CSV table of C-alpha atoms in Angstrom, one decimal:
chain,number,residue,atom,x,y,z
U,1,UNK,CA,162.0,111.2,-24.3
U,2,UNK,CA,160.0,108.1,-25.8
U,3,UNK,CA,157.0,109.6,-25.1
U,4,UNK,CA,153.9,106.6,-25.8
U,5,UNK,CA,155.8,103.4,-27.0
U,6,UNK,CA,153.0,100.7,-28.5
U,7,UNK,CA,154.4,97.5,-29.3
U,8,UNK,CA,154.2,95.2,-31.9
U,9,UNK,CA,153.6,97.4,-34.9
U,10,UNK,CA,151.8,94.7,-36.9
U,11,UNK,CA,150.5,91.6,-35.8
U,12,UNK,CA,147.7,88.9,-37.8
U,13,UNK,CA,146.0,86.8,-35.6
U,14,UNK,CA,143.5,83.9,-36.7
U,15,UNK,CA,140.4,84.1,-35.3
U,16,UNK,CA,140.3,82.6,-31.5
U,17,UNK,CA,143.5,83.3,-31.0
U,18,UNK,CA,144.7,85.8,-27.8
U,19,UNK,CA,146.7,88.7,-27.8
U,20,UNK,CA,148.2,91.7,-25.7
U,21,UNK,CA,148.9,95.0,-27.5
U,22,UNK,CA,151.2,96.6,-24.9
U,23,UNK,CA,151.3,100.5,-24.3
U,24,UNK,CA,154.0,102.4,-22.3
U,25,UNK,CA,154.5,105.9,-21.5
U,26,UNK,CA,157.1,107.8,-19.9
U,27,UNK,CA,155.9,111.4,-19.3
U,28,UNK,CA,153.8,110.5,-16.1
U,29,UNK,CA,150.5,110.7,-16.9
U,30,UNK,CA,147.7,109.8,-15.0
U,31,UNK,CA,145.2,109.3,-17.6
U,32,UNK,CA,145.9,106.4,-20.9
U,33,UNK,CA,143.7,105.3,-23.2
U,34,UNK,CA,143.2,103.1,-26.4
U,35,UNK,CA,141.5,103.9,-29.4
U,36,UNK,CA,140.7,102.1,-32.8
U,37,UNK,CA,140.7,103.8,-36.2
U,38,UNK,CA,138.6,102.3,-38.9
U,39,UNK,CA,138.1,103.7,-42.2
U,40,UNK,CA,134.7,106.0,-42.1
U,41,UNK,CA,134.8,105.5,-38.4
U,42,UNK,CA,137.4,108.2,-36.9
U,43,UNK,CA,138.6,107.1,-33.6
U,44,UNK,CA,136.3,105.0,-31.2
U,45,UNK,CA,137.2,104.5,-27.6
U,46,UNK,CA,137.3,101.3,-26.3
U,47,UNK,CA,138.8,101.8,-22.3
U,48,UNK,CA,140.6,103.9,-20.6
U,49,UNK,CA,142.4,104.6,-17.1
U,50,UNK,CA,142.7,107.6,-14.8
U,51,UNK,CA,145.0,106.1,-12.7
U,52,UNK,CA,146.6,103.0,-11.3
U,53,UNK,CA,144.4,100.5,-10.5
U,54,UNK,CA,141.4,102.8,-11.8
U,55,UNK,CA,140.2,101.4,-15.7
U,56,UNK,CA,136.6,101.7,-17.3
U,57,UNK,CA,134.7,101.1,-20.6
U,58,UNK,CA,134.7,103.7,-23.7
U,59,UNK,CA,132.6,103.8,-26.5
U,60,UNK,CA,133.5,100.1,-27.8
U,61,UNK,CA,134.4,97.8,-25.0
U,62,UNK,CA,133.3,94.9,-26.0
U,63,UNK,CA,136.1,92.3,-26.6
U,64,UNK,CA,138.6,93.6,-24.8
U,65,UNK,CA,140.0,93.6,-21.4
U,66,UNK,CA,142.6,96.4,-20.0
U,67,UNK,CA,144.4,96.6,-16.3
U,68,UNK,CA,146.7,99.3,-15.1
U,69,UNK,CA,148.7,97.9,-12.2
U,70,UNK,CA,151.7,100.8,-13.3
U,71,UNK,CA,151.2,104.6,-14.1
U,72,UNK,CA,153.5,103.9,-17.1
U,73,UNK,CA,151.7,100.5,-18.4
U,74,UNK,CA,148.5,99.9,-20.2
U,75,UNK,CA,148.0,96.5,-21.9
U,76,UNK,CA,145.3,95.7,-23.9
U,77,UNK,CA,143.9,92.3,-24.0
U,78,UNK,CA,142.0,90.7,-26.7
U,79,UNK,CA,140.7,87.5,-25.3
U,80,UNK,CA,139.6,85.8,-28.6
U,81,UNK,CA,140.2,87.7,-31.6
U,82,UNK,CA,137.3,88.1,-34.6
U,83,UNK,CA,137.6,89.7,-37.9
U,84,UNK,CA,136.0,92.1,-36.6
U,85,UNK,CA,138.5,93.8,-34.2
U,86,UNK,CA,140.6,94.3,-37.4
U,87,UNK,CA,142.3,97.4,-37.0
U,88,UNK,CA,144.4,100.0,-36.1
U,89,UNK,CA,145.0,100.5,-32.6
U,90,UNK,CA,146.1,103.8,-31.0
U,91,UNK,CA,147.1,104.0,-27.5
U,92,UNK,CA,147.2,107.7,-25.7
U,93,UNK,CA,147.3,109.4,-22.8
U,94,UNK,CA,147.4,112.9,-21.4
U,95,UNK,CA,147.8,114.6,-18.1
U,96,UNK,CA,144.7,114.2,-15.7
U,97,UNK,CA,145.2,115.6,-11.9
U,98,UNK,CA,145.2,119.4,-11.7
U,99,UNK,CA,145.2,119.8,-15.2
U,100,UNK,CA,141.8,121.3,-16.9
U,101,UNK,CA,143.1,121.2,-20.3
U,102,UNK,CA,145.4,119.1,-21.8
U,103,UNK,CA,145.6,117.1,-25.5
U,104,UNK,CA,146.1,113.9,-25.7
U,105,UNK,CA,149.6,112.5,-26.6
U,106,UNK,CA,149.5,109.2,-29.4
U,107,UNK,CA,151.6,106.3,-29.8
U,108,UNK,CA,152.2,105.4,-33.1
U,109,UNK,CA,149.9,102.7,-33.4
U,110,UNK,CA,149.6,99.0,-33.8
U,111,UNK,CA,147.7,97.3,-36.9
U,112,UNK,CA,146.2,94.5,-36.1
U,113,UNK,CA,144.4,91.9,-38.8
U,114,UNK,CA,142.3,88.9,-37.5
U,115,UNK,CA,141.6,86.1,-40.3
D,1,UNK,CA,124.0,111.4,-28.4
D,2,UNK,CA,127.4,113.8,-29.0
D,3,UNK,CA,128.3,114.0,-32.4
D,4,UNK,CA,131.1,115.5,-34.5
D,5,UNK,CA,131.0,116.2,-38.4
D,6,UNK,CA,134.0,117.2,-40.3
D,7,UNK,CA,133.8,118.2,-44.0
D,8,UNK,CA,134.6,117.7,-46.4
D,9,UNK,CA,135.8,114.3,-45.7
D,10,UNK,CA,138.5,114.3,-48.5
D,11,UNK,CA,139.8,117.3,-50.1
D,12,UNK,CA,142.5,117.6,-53.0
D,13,UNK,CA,144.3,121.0,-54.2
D,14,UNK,CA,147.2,122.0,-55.5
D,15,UNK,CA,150.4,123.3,-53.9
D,16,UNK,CA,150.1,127.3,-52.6
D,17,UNK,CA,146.2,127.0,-52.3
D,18,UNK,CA,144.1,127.8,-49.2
D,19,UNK,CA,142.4,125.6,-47.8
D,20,UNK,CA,139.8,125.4,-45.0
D,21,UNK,CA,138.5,122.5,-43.3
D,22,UNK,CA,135.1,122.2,-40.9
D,23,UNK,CA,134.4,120.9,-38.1
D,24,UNK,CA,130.5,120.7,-36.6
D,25,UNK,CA,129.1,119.9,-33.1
D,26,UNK,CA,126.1,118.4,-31.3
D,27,UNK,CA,127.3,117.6,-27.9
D,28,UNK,CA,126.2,118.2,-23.8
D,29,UNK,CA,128.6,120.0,-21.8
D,30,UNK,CA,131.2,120.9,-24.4
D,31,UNK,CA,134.7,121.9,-22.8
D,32,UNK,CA,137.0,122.6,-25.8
D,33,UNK,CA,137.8,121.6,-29.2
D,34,UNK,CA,141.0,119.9,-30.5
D,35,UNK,CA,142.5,120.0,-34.1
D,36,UNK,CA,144.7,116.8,-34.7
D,37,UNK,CA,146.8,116.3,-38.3
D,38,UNK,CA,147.9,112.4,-38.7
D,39,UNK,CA,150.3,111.2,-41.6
D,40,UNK,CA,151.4,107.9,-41.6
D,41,UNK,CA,151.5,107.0,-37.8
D,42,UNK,CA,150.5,109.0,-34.7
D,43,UNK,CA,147.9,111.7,-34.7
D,44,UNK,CA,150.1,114.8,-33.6
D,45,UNK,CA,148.2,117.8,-31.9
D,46,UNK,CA,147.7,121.0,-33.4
D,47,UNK,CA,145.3,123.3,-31.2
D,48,UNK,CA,142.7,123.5,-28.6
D,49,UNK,CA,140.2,126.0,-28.3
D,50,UNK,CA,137.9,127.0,-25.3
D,51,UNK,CA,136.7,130.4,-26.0
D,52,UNK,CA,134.4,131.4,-28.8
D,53,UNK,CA,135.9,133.9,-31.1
D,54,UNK,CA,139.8,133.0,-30.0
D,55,UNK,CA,142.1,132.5,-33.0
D,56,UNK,CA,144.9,129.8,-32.9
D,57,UNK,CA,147.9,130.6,-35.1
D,58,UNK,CA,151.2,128.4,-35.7
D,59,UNK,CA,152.8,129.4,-39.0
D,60,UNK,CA,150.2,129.2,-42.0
D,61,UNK,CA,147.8,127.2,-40.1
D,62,UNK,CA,145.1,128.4,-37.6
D,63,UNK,CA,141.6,127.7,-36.2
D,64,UNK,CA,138.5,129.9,-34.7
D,65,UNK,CA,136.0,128.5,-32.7
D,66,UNK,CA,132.6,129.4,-32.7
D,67,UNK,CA,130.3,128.7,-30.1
D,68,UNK,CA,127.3,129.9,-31.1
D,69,UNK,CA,127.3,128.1,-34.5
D,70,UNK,CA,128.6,124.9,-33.0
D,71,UNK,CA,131.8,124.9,-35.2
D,72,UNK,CA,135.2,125.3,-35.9
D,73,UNK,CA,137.4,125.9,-39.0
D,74,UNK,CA,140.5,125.0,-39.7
D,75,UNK,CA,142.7,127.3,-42.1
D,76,UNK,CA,145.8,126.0,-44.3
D,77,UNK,CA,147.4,129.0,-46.3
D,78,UNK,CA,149.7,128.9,-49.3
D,79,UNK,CA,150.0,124.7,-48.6
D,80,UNK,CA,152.7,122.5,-49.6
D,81,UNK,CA,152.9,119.0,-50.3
D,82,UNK,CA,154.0,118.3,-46.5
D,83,UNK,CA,150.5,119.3,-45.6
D,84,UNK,CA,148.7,116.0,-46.8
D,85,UNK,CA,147.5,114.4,-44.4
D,86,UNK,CA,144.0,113.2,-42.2
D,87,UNK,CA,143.0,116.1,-39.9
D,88,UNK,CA,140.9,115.5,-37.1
D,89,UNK,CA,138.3,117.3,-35.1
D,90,UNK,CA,137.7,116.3,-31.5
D,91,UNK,CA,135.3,117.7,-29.0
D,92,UNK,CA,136.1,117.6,-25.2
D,93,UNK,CA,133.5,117.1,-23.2
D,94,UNK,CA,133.1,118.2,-19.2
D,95,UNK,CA,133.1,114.5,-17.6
D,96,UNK,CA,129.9,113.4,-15.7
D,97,UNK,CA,130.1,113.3,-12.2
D,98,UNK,CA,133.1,110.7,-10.8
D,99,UNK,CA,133.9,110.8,-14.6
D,100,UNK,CA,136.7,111.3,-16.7
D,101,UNK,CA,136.4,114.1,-19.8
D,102,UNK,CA,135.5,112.2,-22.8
D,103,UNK,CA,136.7,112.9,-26.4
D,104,UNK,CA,134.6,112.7,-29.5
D,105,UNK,CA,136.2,112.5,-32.4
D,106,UNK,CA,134.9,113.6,-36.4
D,107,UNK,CA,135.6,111.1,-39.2
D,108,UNK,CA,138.8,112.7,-40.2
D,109,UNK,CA,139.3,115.2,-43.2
D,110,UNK,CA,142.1,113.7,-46.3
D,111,UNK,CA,143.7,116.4,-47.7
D,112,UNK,CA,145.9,115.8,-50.4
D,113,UNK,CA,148.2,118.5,-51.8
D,114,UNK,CA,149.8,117.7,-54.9
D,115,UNK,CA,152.8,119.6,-56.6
């Protein structure tokens, strides 16, 4: 049982430059996310998904693009990377239908430095 | 705006101390309250809490929420080095209508427990 897979586990980028942090899970769930940790910050959301086909904005949105075409997928996109969106980037998800209370289950991350 | 305060933000005792960590809250339409600990990767769940006054036990850990001061604490008894790590707060909260539940997280708590 993989549980969330996040792929690559490091990546540096120069600034411009494009990118997909990919995010898989294999327990069914209906609802994934991704988060970024920064120090001081805690976790911030930046989009999430409730479903296939079904995506919308968290707390931090901006610079970053997501689709969900699979339940098991969740790619996110940065379209042109600034120092900035340095990072650690957590992807997540968590039952959603029928299920009032659930916690949310982590991948183990992908940290990502823009120069 | 929701808003979650853990404190102390970093914390560092020595091995078979007690420990407890806190976790304040200003939010709208509160649903439950998660304790997360997160070493070196992938924030791993430790307890929710719905009801005021409940107490969450796994082995020298556990949590009370209460609801009428807005807070939760997290107890560590008798720790041991394995216990360093961030722990985070998070507050669920009921989602908005056509919504999805949203999480706010703290800052994190460091704890570092040294032999």
């Amino acid at each position: 049982n993989a549980g969330v897979t996040q792929t690559p586990k490091f990546q540096v980028l120069k600034t411009g430059q494009s990118m997909t942090l990919q995010c898989a899970q294999d327990m069914n769930h209906e609802y994934m996310s991704w988060y970024r940790q920064d120090p001081g910050m805690g976790l911030r959301l930046i989009h999430y998904s409730v479903g296939a086909g079904i995506t919308d904005q968290g707390e931090v949105p901006n610079g970053y693009n997501v689709s969900r075409s699979t339940t098991e997928d969740f790619p996110l996109r940065l379209l042109s990377a600034a120092p900035s969106q340095t990072s650690v980037y957590f992807c997540a998800s968590r039952p959603f239908k029928g299920v009032l209370h659930s916690p949310l289950h982590f991948g183990n991350g992908t940290r990502l430095t823009v120069t | 705006e929701d808003k979650v305060v853990q404190s102390p933000l970093s914390l560092v005792v020595h091995e078979g101390d007690t420990v407890t960590l806190n976790c304040s809250y200003e939010v709208t339409n509160f649903r439950s309250l998660l304790w997360y600990k997160q070493e070196k990767k992938a924030p791993t769940f430790l307890f929710m809490l719905t009801s005021s006054g409940i107490e969450k036990k796994s082995g020298r850990l556990s949590s009370i929420l209460d609801k009428k001061e807005l807070s939760s604490i997290l107890n560590i008894t008798a720790t041991q080095t394995g216990d360093s790590a961030i722990y985070l707060c998070a507050v669920a909260l009921l989602p908005a209508q056509g919504g999805s539940e949203k999480l706010v997280f703290g800052k994190g708590m460091k704890l570092t427990v040294n032999p």
